[in-house]
Coordinates of C-alpha atoms in Angstrom, one line a residue:
X774 CA 0.1 0.0 0.0
X775 CA 1.8 3.1 -1.2
X776 CA 1.3 6.4 0.9
X777 CA -0.1 9.5 -1.1
X778 CA 2.5 12.0 -2.1
X779 CA 2.2 15.1 0.1
X780 CA 1.8 18.4 -1.5
X781 CA 5.0 20.8 -1.7
X782 CA 7.3 18.0 -0.5
X783 CA 10.3 19.7 -2.1
X784 CA 11.5 21.5 1.1
X785 CA 14.7 22.6 -0.4
X786 CA 13.0 24.4 -3.3
X787 CA 10.7 26.2 -0.9
X788 CA 13.7 27.3 1.3
X789 CA 15.5 28.6 -1.7
X790 CA 12.5 30.6 -2.8
X791 CA 12.2 32.1 0.5
X792 CA 15.9 33.1 0.5
X793 CA 15.5 34.8 -3.0
X794 CA 12.7 36.8 -1.8
X795 CA 14.7 38.1 1.1
X796 CA 17.7 39.0 -1.0
X797 CA 15.9 40.7 -3.9
X798 CA 15.7 44.2 -2.4
X799 CA 19.1 44.3 -0.8
X800 CA 22.3 42.7 -2.1
X801 CA 23.6 42.7 1.5
X802 CA 20.7 42.0 3.7
X803 CA 21.0 42.3 7.3
X804 CA 18.2 40.5 9.1
X805 CA 17.0 42.0 12.2
X806 CA 15.8 40.0 15.2
X807 CA 12.2 40.0 14.2
X808 CA 13.2 38.7 10.7
X809 CA 15.5 36.1 12.1
X810 CA 12.8 34.9 14.5
X811 CA 10.2 34.8 11.7
X812 CA 12.7 32.7 9.6
X813 CA 13.1 30.3 12.5
X814 CA 9.4 30.0 12.8
X815 CA 9.0 29.2 9.1
X816 CA 11.9 26.6 9.4
X817 CA 10.1 25.1 12.4
X818 CA 6.9 24.8 10.3
X819 CA 8.8 23.1 7.6
X820 CA 10.3 20.7 10.1
X821 CA 6.8 19.9 11.4
X822 CA 5.6 19.3 7.8
X823 CA 8.4 16.9 7.3
X824 CA 7.7 15.1 10.5
X825 CA 4.1 14.7 9.6
X826 CA 4.9 13.3 6.3
X827 CA 7.4 10.9 7.8
X828 CA 5.0 9.8 10.5
X829 CA 2.2 9.2 7.8
X830 CA 4.8 7.2 5.7
X831 CA 5.9 5.2 8.7
X832 CA 2.3 4.4 9.7
X833 CA 1.5 3.2 6.1
X834 CA 4.6 1.1 6.1
X835 CA 3.7 -0.4 9.4
X836 CA 0.1 -1.1 8.1
X837 CA 1.6 -2.7 4.9
X838 CA 3.9 -4.8 7.0
X839 CA 1.0 -5.9 9.3
X840 CA -1.0 -6.9 6.2
X841 CA 1.9 -8.8 4.8
X842 CA 2.5 -10.8 8.0
X843 CA -1.3 -11.4 8.3
X844 CA -1.5 -12.7 4.7
X845 CA 1.8 -14.6 5.0
X846 CA 0.8 -16.2 8.4
X847 CA -2.8 -17.2 7.5
X848 CA -2.3 -18.1 3.9
X849 CA -3.9 -21.5 3.0
X850 CA -0.6 -22.5 1.2
X851 CA 2.5 -23.4 3.2
X852 CA 5.3 -20.8 2.8
X853 CA 8.9 -20.8 4.1
X854 CA 11.9 -18.5 3.5
X855 CA 15.3 -20.1 3.1
X856 CA 18.9 -18.7 3.2
X857 CA 21.7 -19.6 0.8
X858 CA 22.6 -22.9 2.7
X859 CA 18.9 -24.1 2.8
X860 CA 18.1 -23.1 6.3
X861 CA 14.6 -22.0 7.1
X862 CA 14.6 -18.3 8.3
X863 CA 10.7 -18.0 8.5
X864 CA 7.7 -20.1 8.0
X865 CA 3.8 -19.5 8.2
X866 CA 1.3 -21.3 10.1
X867 CA 0.3 -23.6 7.2
X868 CA 3.9 -24.7 7.0
X869 CA 3.9 -25.7 10.7
X870 CA 0.8 -27.6 10.1
X871 CA 2.4 -29.4 7.1
X872 CA 5.6 -30.1 8.9
X873 CA 3.7 -31.2 12.1
X874 CA 6.0 -29.0 14.2
X875 CA 5.4 -26.0 16.5
X876 CA 6.3 -22.9 14.5
X877 CA 9.0 -21.8 16.9
X878 CA 10.9 -25.0 16.1
X879 CA 11.1 -24.6 12.3
X880 CA 13.5 -21.6 11.8
X881 CA 17.1 -22.7 11.9
X882 CA 16.4 -26.1 10.5
X883 CA 17.2 -27.2 6.9
X884 CA 14.3 -27.4 4.5
X885 CA 15.5 -30.8 3.4
X886 CA 15.3 -32.2 6.9
X887 CA 11.6 -32.3 6.6
X888 CA 11.6 -34.7 3.5
X889 CA 12.1 -38.5 3.4
X890 CA 11.2 -40.6 0.5
X891 CA 12.9 -44.0 -0.2
X892 CA 16.0 -44.0 2.0
X893 CA 16.0 -40.2 2.1
X894 CA 16.2 -39.6 -1.6
X895 CA 13.6 -36.8 -1.5
X896 CA 15.8 -34.9 1.0
X897 CA 18.7 -35.1 -1.5
X898 CA 16.4 -33.9 -4.3
X899 CA 15.5 -30.8 -2.3
X900 CA 19.1 -29.9 -1.7
X901 CA 19.9 -30.3 -5.4
X902 CA 16.9 -28.3 -6.3
X903 CA 17.8 -25.3 -4.1
X904 CA 21.3 -25.4 -5.5
X905 CA 20.1 -25.1 -9.1
X906 CA 17.7 -22.3 -8.3
X907 CA 20.4 -20.3 -6.5
X908 CA 22.6 -20.8 -9.5
X909 CA 19.8 -19.3 -11.7
X910 CA 19.0 -22.6 -13.4
X911 CA 15.6 -23.8 -14.2
X912 CA 14.6 -27.0 -12.1
X913 CA 11.6 -29.0 -11.0
X914 CA 11.8 -31.6 -8.3
X915 CA 8.4 -33.0 -9.0
X916 CA 6.5 -34.6 -6.1
X917 CA 8.3 -35.0 -2.8
X918 CA 7.3 -37.0 0.2
X919 CA 7.3 -35.4 3.6
X920 CA 8.4 -37.0 6.8
X921 CA 5.4 -37.6 9.0
X922 CA 4.9 -38.6 12.6
X923 CA 2.1 -41.0 11.7
X924 CA 1.7 -43.7 9.1
X925 CA -0.2 -41.4 6.6
X926 CA 1.8 -40.3 3.5
X927 CA 1.9 -36.8 2.5
X928 CA 3.3 -35.3 -0.8
X929 CA 4.1 -31.8 -1.9
X930 CA 5.3 -29.9 -4.9
X931 CA 7.7 -27.0 -4.4
X932 CA 7.4 -23.6 -6.1
X933 CA 10.5 -21.5 -5.6
X934 CA 10.9 -17.7 -6.3
X935 CA 13.4 -15.0 -5.5
X936 CA 12.4 -11.9 -3.3
X937 CA 11.0 -9.0 -5.4
X938 CA 11.9 -6.3 -2.9
X939 CA 15.1 -4.4 -3.5
X940 CA 15.8 -4.3 0.2
X941 CA 16.3 -8.1 0.4
X942 CA 19.5 -9.7 -1.0
X943 CA 18.2 -11.9 -3.8
X944 CA 21.4 -13.8 -3.8
X945 CA 20.8 -15.2 -0.2
X946 CA 17.1 -15.8 0.2
X947 CA 14.5 -17.9 -1.5
X948 CA 10.6 -17.9 -1.1
X949 CA 9.4 -21.5 -1.1
X950 CA 5.7 -22.5 -1.4
X951 CA 4.8 -26.1 -0.7
X952 CA 1.7 -27.3 -2.4
X953 CA 0.0 -30.3 -0.8
X954 CA -0.8 -32.8 -3.5
X955 CA -1.3 -35.8 -1.3
X956 CA -5.0 -36.4 -2.4
X957 CA -4.0 -36.1 -6.0
X958 CA -1.0 -38.4 -5.7
X959 CA -2.9 -41.1 -3.7
X960 CA -5.8 -40.9 -6.2
X961 CA -3.5 -41.4 -9.2
X962 CA -1.9 -44.3 -7.4
X963 CA -5.2 -45.9 -6.8
X964 CA -6.3 -45.4 -10.4
X965 CA -3.0 -46.8 -11.6
X966 CA -3.5 -49.8 -9.4
X967 CA -6.9 -50.3 -10.6
X968 CA -5.9 -49.9 -14.2
X969 CA -3.1 -52.4 -13.6
X970 CA -5.4 -54.9 -12.0
X971 CA -8.0 -54.5 -14.9
X972 CA -5.2 -55.3 -17.4
X973 CA -4.1 -58.4 -15.3
X974 CA -7.8 -59.5 -15.1
X975 CA -8.4 -59.1 -18.9
X976 CA -5.1 -61.0 -19.6
X977 CA -6.2 -63.7 -17.2
X978 CA -9.6 -63.9 -18.9
X979 CA -8.0 -64.1 -22.3
X980 CA -5.6 -66.9 -21.2
X981 CA -8.5 -68.8 -19.6
X982 CA -10.3 -68.6 -23.0
X983 CA -7.2 -69.9 -24.8
X984 CA -6.8 -72.6 -22.4
X985 CA -10.3 -73.8 -22.7
X986 CA -9.9 -73.9 -26.5
X987 CA -6.7 -75.9 -26.0
X988 CA -8.6 -78.2 -23.7
X989 CA -11.4 -78.7 -26.3
X990 CA -8.8 -79.5 -29.0
X991 CA -7.4 -82.2 -26.6
X992 CA -10.8 -83.7 -26.0
X993 CA -11.3 -83.7 -29.8
X994 CA -8.1 -85.7 -30.2
X995 CA -9.3 -88.1 -27.6
X996 CA -12.7 -88.4 -29.4
X997 CA -11.1 -89.3 -32.7
X998 CA -8.9 -91.9 -30.9
X999 CA -12.0 -93.4 -29.3
X1000 CA -13.9 -93.9 -32.6
X1001 CA -15.7 -90.5 -32.7
X1002 CA -17.2 -90.8 -29.2
X1003 CA -20.3 -88.6 -29.3
X1004 CA -20.1 -88.0 -25.5
X1005 CA -16.6 -86.5 -26.0
X1006 CA -17.9 -84.5 -28.9
X1007 CA -20.6 -83.0 -26.7
X1008 CA -18.0 -82.3 -23.9
X1009 CA -15.7 -80.5 -26.4
X1010 CA -18.7 -78.5 -27.6
X1011 CA -19.5 -77.4 -23.9
X1012 CA -15.9 -76.4 -23.4
X1013 CA -15.9 -74.3 -26.6
X1014 CA -19.1 -72.6 -25.5
X1015 CA -17.6 -71.6 -22.2
X1016 CA -14.6 -70.3 -24.1
X1017 CA -17.0 -68.2 -26.3
X1018 CA -18.6 -66.8 -23.2
X1019 CA -15.2 -65.9 -21.7
X1020 CA -14.2 -64.1 -24.9
X1021 CA -17.5 -62.1 -24.8
X1022 CA -17.0 -61.0 -21.2
X1023 CA -13.3 -60.2 -22.0
X1024 CA -14.5 -57.8 -24.8
X1025 CA -17.4 -56.3 -22.6
X1026 CA -15.8 -55.7 -19.3
X1027 CA -16.3 -52.1 -18.1
X1028 CA -14.5 -52.6 -14.7
X1029 CA -12.9 -55.3 -12.6
X1030 CA -16.4 -56.7 -11.7
X1031 CA -18.8 -55.1 -14.1
X1032 CA -19.8 -56.1 -17.6
X1033 CA -21.7 -54.3 -20.4
X1034 CA -24.4 -56.9 -21.0
X1035 CA -25.3 -55.3 -24.3
X1036 CA -21.7 -55.6 -25.7
X1037 CA -21.3 -59.1 -24.2
X1038 CA -24.4 -60.4 -26.1
X1039 CA -23.4 -58.5 -29.3
X1040 CA -20.1 -60.3 -29.2
X1041 CA -21.6 -63.7 -28.6
X1042 CA -23.9 -63.2 -31.5
X1043 CA -21.1 -62.2 -33.8
X1044 CA -19.2 -65.4 -32.9
X1045 CA -22.2 -67.5 -33.8
X1046 CA -22.6 -65.8 -37.3
X1047 CA -19.0 -66.4 -38.0
X1048 CA -19.1 -70.1 -38.1
X1049 CA -21.6 -71.7 -35.6
X1050 CA -25.0 -70.6 -37.2
X1051 CA -25.1 -73.0 -40.0
X1052 CA -27.9 -72.2 -42.4
X1053 CA -29.5 -69.8 -39.8
X1054 CA -28.7 -66.1 -39.4
X1055 CA -28.5 -64.6 -35.9
X1056 CA -29.6 -61.1 -35.5
X1057 CA -29.1 -58.9 -32.4
X1058 CA -31.2 -56.0 -31.2
X1059 CA -29.6 -54.0 -28.4
X1060 CA -31.4 -51.8 -25.8
X1061 CA -30.9 -48.0 -25.9
X1062 CA -30.6 -48.0 -22.2
X1063 CA -27.1 -48.8 -20.7
X1064 CA -27.3 -52.1 -19.0
X1065 CA -24.3 -53.0 -16.8
X1066 CA -24.3 -56.0 -14.5
X1067 CA -21.8 -57.8 -12.1
X1068 CA -19.6 -60.3 -13.7
X1069 CA -21.3 -63.3 -11.9
X1070 CA -24.8 -62.5 -13.3
X1071 CA -23.2 -61.7 -16.8
X1072 CA -21.7 -65.2 -16.9
X1073 CA -25.0 -66.8 -16.0
X1074 CA -27.0 -64.7 -18.6
X1075 CA -24.4 -65.3 -21.3
X1076 CA -24.2 -69.1 -20.8
X1077 CA -28.1 -69.3 -20.9
X1078 CA -28.1 -67.3 -24.2
X1079 CA -25.4 -69.5 -25.6
X1080 CA -27.4 -72.6 -24.7
X1081 CA -30.5 -71.2 -26.4
X1082 CA -28.7 -70.2 -29.5
X1083 CA -27.1 -73.6 -29.7
X1084 CA -30.3 -75.3 -29.5
X1085 CA -31.9 -73.0 -32.1
X1086 CA -29.3 -73.4 -34.8
X1087 CA -29.2 -77.2 -34.2
X1088 CA -32.9 -78.0 -34.0
X1089 CA -35.0 -75.2 -35.4
X1090 CA -34.0 -75.5 -39.0
X1091 CA -33.9 -79.3 -40.0
X1092 CA -32.8 -80.4 -43.5
X1093 CA -30.5 -77.5 -44.1
X1094 CA -33.6 -75.1 -43.9
X1095 CA -32.6 -71.4 -43.8
X1096 CA -34.0 -69.3 -40.9
X1097 CA -33.3 -66.5 -38.5
X1098 CA -32.7 -66.4 -34.9
X1099 CA -33.2 -63.1 -33.0
X1100 CA -31.6 -62.0 -29.8
X1101 CA -33.0 -58.8 -28.2
X1102 CA -31.9 -57.0 -25.0
X1103 CA -34.7 -54.9 -23.5
X1104 CA -35.1 -52.8 -20.3
X1105 CA -38.4 -52.1 -18.3
X1106 CA -37.2 -50.1 -15.4
X1107 CA -35.0 -52.3 -13.3
X1108 CA -36.2 -55.4 -15.2
X1109 CA -34.0 -56.8 -17.9
X1110 CA -35.4 -58.9 -20.7
X1111 CA -33.3 -61.2 -22.8
X1112 CA -35.4 -62.5 -25.7
X1113 CA -34.3 -65.3 -28.0
X1114 CA -36.7 -66.3 -30.7
X1115 CA -36.5 -68.2 -34.1
X1116 CA -38.8 -68.7 -37.1
X1117 CA -38.1 -72.5 -37.2
X1118 CA -40.2 -75.6 -36.9
X1119 CA -41.1 -75.0 -33.3
X1120 CA -41.5 -77.5 -30.6
X1121 CA -44.0 -79.1 -28.2
X1122 CA -43.5 -76.8 -25.0
X1123 CA -45.7 -79.0 -23.0
X1124 CA -43.2 -81.9 -23.5
X1125 CA -40.1 -79.9 -23.4
X1126 CA -39.2 -80.9 -20.0
X1127 CA -39.9 -84.6 -20.2
X1128 CA -36.5 -85.4 -21.9
X1129 CA -34.4 -82.4 -20.7
X1130 CA -30.9 -82.8 -21.8
X1131 CA -27.7 -81.6 -20.0
X1132 CA -28.0 -78.2 -21.7
X1133 CA -31.5 -77.5 -20.4
X1134 CA -30.7 -78.8 -16.9
X1135 CA -27.6 -76.4 -17.0
X1136 CA -29.8 -73.5 -18.3
X1137 CA -32.3 -74.0 -15.5
X1138 CA -29.6 -74.2 -12.8
X1139 CA -28.1 -70.9 -14.2
X1140 CA -31.4 -69.2 -14.3
X1141 CA -32.1 -70.1 -10.8
X1142 CA -28.6 -68.6 -9.7
X1143 CA -29.6 -65.5 -11.7
X1144 CA -33.0 -65.3 -10.0
X1145 CA -34.5 -65.1 -13.4
X1146 CA -38.0 -66.1 -14.8
X1147 CA -38.0 -68.1 -17.9
X1148 CA -41.1 -67.8 -20.3
X1149 CA -41.3 -69.8 -23.4
X1150 CA -43.8 -70.5 -26.0
X1151 CA -44.0 -72.0 -29.4
X1152 CA -45.8 -70.3 -32.3
X1153 CA -44.2 -69.9 -35.6
X1154 CA -40.9 -71.0 -34.0
X1155 CA -39.8 -70.8 -30.4
X1156 CA -39.8 -67.7 -28.2
X1157 CA -37.8 -67.5 -25.0
X1158 CA -38.0 -64.5 -22.7
X1159 CA -35.5 -64.4 -19.8
X1160 CA -36.5 -61.9 -17.2
X1161 CA -34.4 -60.7 -14.2
X1162 CA -34.1 -57.7 -12.0
X1163 CA -31.0 -55.4 -11.8
X1164 CA -31.9 -54.8 -8.2

């Protein structure tokens, strides 16, 4: 806060003007006692004006200093001042809170002594940073870990500047602000850990799928060696269906335990169209509403759909008849509908359960785990409606 410039502050000019006025009439003035007294009075008034200006300037300077210390002490950011050797000469209240020390115990200690890191590496980084700044170099130490008295980690970033005041020796002092970035650092660490876990999970899922395919190939070899045993053929088909579901889940995972059901079913339908549908064509109709489910329910739902698709392409179109199988995902509030229908020869739904095979038994067990309702009717083909709640 700059003080206003007082009027007629050039006391020297005023004094010279008065002297010229006295000497104009007489080249050899001789002041009498009254004139000398008057001159002294004027000089006294000038001194009083000077004192008033000095007093006002001093009060303004004290007010500015008080505001500086108020802002410095109560700033929401931690500030310290260091000398050429890195010793702290001043610190505000936020710095005392950050260092977990009484303010009176901070001056006289090295700034680097408050930093730890792995085997004290961050303390060394602080020393190197201060040296570079003092030498006029650009430097950035990045995030540094503070020493703490408890088990909680705390990280800061340093911003260093030189004093702007001409009254302070710039070569011997630095202003250091310590920005607390603990929350940001820990959040980024958590995100990195989750991202790494997701990558590992996706890789594991991919490897499980590959291993299942290898297992199915081994079963195929055993089947051929056993005279084309149909039981081994069915086992191989089951293993490959589980591998398909794994691949669909791998493609549709949105988080470590969440799956986009729409994308999972779409991937499953694509795999059927690429070589499993035979003369049939499988069509998929998604829901416009995002449908994310936990991975356990996604597995159950996908395995059921896989079983219904397998039955449709194998039995709905005999004698190489062409046809269409439709898969639709729909939402009705919290209710999810997965509809699988075909335009094939149909079936006697009243007798459907009399000779339920392994696939039907598996589907029933999965639907029970899913807490789903299975509605089925046959009219111009077979229509399945699987209903379960997201809640």
